[in-house]
Coordinates of C-alpha atoms in Angstrom, one line a residue:
M1 CA -17.4 37.6 -3.1
E2 CA -19.8 39.2 -5.5
K3 CA -19.7 43.0 -5.5
V4 CA -22.0 45.7 -6.7
T5 CA -20.4 47.3 -9.9
G6 CA -22.3 50.6 -10.0
I7 CA -25.6 52.1 -9.2
G8 CA -28.5 50.2 -10.9
G9 CA -31.1 52.8 -10.0
F10 CA -31.8 55.8 -7.8
F11 CA -35.5 56.2 -6.9
F12 CA -36.9 59.2 -5.1
R13 CA -40.1 61.1 -4.6
A14 CA -40.9 64.3 -6.6
E15 CA -43.9 66.7 -6.7
D16 CA -43.7 66.7 -10.6
P17 CA -41.7 63.7 -11.7
A18 CA -42.0 64.5 -15.4
A19 CA -40.7 68.1 -14.9
L20 CA -37.9 67.0 -12.7
G21 CA -36.9 64.2 -15.1
E22 CA -36.8 66.8 -17.9
W23 CA -34.6 69.1 -15.7
Y24 CA -32.1 66.2 -15.2
R25 CA -32.1 65.5 -19.0
A26 CA -31.7 69.2 -20.0
H27 CA -29.1 70.3 -17.5
L28 CA -27.2 67.1 -16.6
G29 CA -27.6 64.9 -19.6
I30 CA -29.3 62.1 -17.7
D31 CA -31.9 60.5 -20.1
R32 CA -35.4 59.9 -18.7
V33 CA -36.5 56.4 -18.0
P34 CA -37.7 54.8 -21.3
G35 CA -41.2 53.5 -21.5
D36 CA -40.2 50.0 -22.5
Y37 CA -37.5 47.4 -21.7
D38 CA -36.0 47.4 -25.2
T39 CA -34.7 50.9 -25.0
P40 CA -31.5 51.2 -22.8
C41 CA -31.5 53.4 -19.7
W42 CA -28.9 56.0 -18.9
R43 CA -25.5 54.3 -18.6
Q44 CA -22.8 55.7 -16.3
E45 CA -19.1 55.7 -17.2
A46 CA -16.7 53.5 -15.2
G47 CA -15.6 55.0 -11.9
E48 CA -15.9 54.7 -8.2
T49 CA -19.2 55.2 -6.4
V50 CA -19.4 56.0 -2.6
F51 CA -22.2 54.2 -0.7
A52 CA -22.3 55.6 2.8
P53 CA -25.0 55.9 5.4
F54 CA -24.8 59.0 7.6
E55 CA -26.2 59.9 11.0
K56 CA -29.7 61.3 10.9
V57 CA -28.4 64.6 12.3
T58 CA -25.6 65.8 10.0
D59 CA -24.6 69.0 8.3
Y60 CA -22.7 67.1 5.6
F61 CA -25.7 67.3 3.2
G62 CA -26.2 71.0 3.8
D63 CA -29.9 71.3 4.5
R64 CA -30.9 69.1 7.4
E65 CA -34.4 68.5 5.8
K66 CA -32.9 66.7 2.8
P67 CA -33.0 62.9 3.2
F68 CA -30.3 62.1 0.6
M69 CA -27.4 63.5 -1.4
V70 CA -26.2 62.4 -4.8
N71 CA -22.7 62.9 -6.2
F72 CA -22.5 62.8 -10.0
R73 CA -19.3 62.3 -11.9
V74 CA -18.5 64.7 -14.7
R75 CA -15.6 65.0 -17.1
D76 CA -15.1 68.8 -16.6
L77 CA -16.5 70.3 -13.4
E78 CA -15.9 73.9 -14.5
A79 CA -17.7 73.3 -17.8
M80 CA -20.7 71.8 -16.0
I81 CA -20.8 74.7 -13.6
V82 CA -20.7 77.2 -16.5
Q83 CA -23.5 75.3 -18.2
L84 CA -25.7 75.2 -15.1
E85 CA -25.2 78.8 -14.2
A86 CA -25.9 79.8 -17.8
A87 CA -29.3 78.1 -17.3
G88 CA -29.9 80.2 -14.2
I89 CA -29.1 77.4 -11.7
E90 CA -27.3 78.4 -8.6
V91 CA -24.2 76.3 -8.0
R92 CA -22.4 76.1 -4.6
R93 CA -18.7 75.3 -5.1
D94 CA -16.7 73.5 -2.5
P95 CA -13.4 75.5 -2.4
Q96 CA -11.4 72.5 -1.4
S97 CA -9.8 69.9 -3.6
Y98 CA -9.8 66.4 -2.3
P99 CA -7.8 63.3 -3.3
N100 CA -10.9 62.0 -5.0
G101 CA -11.7 65.2 -6.8
R102 CA -13.5 68.5 -6.6
F103 CA -17.2 69.1 -5.7
A104 CA -19.9 71.7 -6.4

């Protein structure tokens, strides 16, 4: 059986796509989509990706108005939190550790 080997794209609506794309580049290191097919897009490192639909009414995402949630893998969660907070970005830490990692 053929299997998906990672996320090939994540597309979502934004009021200001250019500004949001720049935010992801500046704070999370995700390069913006190139303007041509010759320049490679952002590549993720090897690792598991969870693909899971949820009930329409769930508190798992936090805000019930949000239609999606994305988990990003990082090498050092604490370093990422420090980086985001230094940029004035509020980070909510999950106090629990799970078999598959920690979350914020």
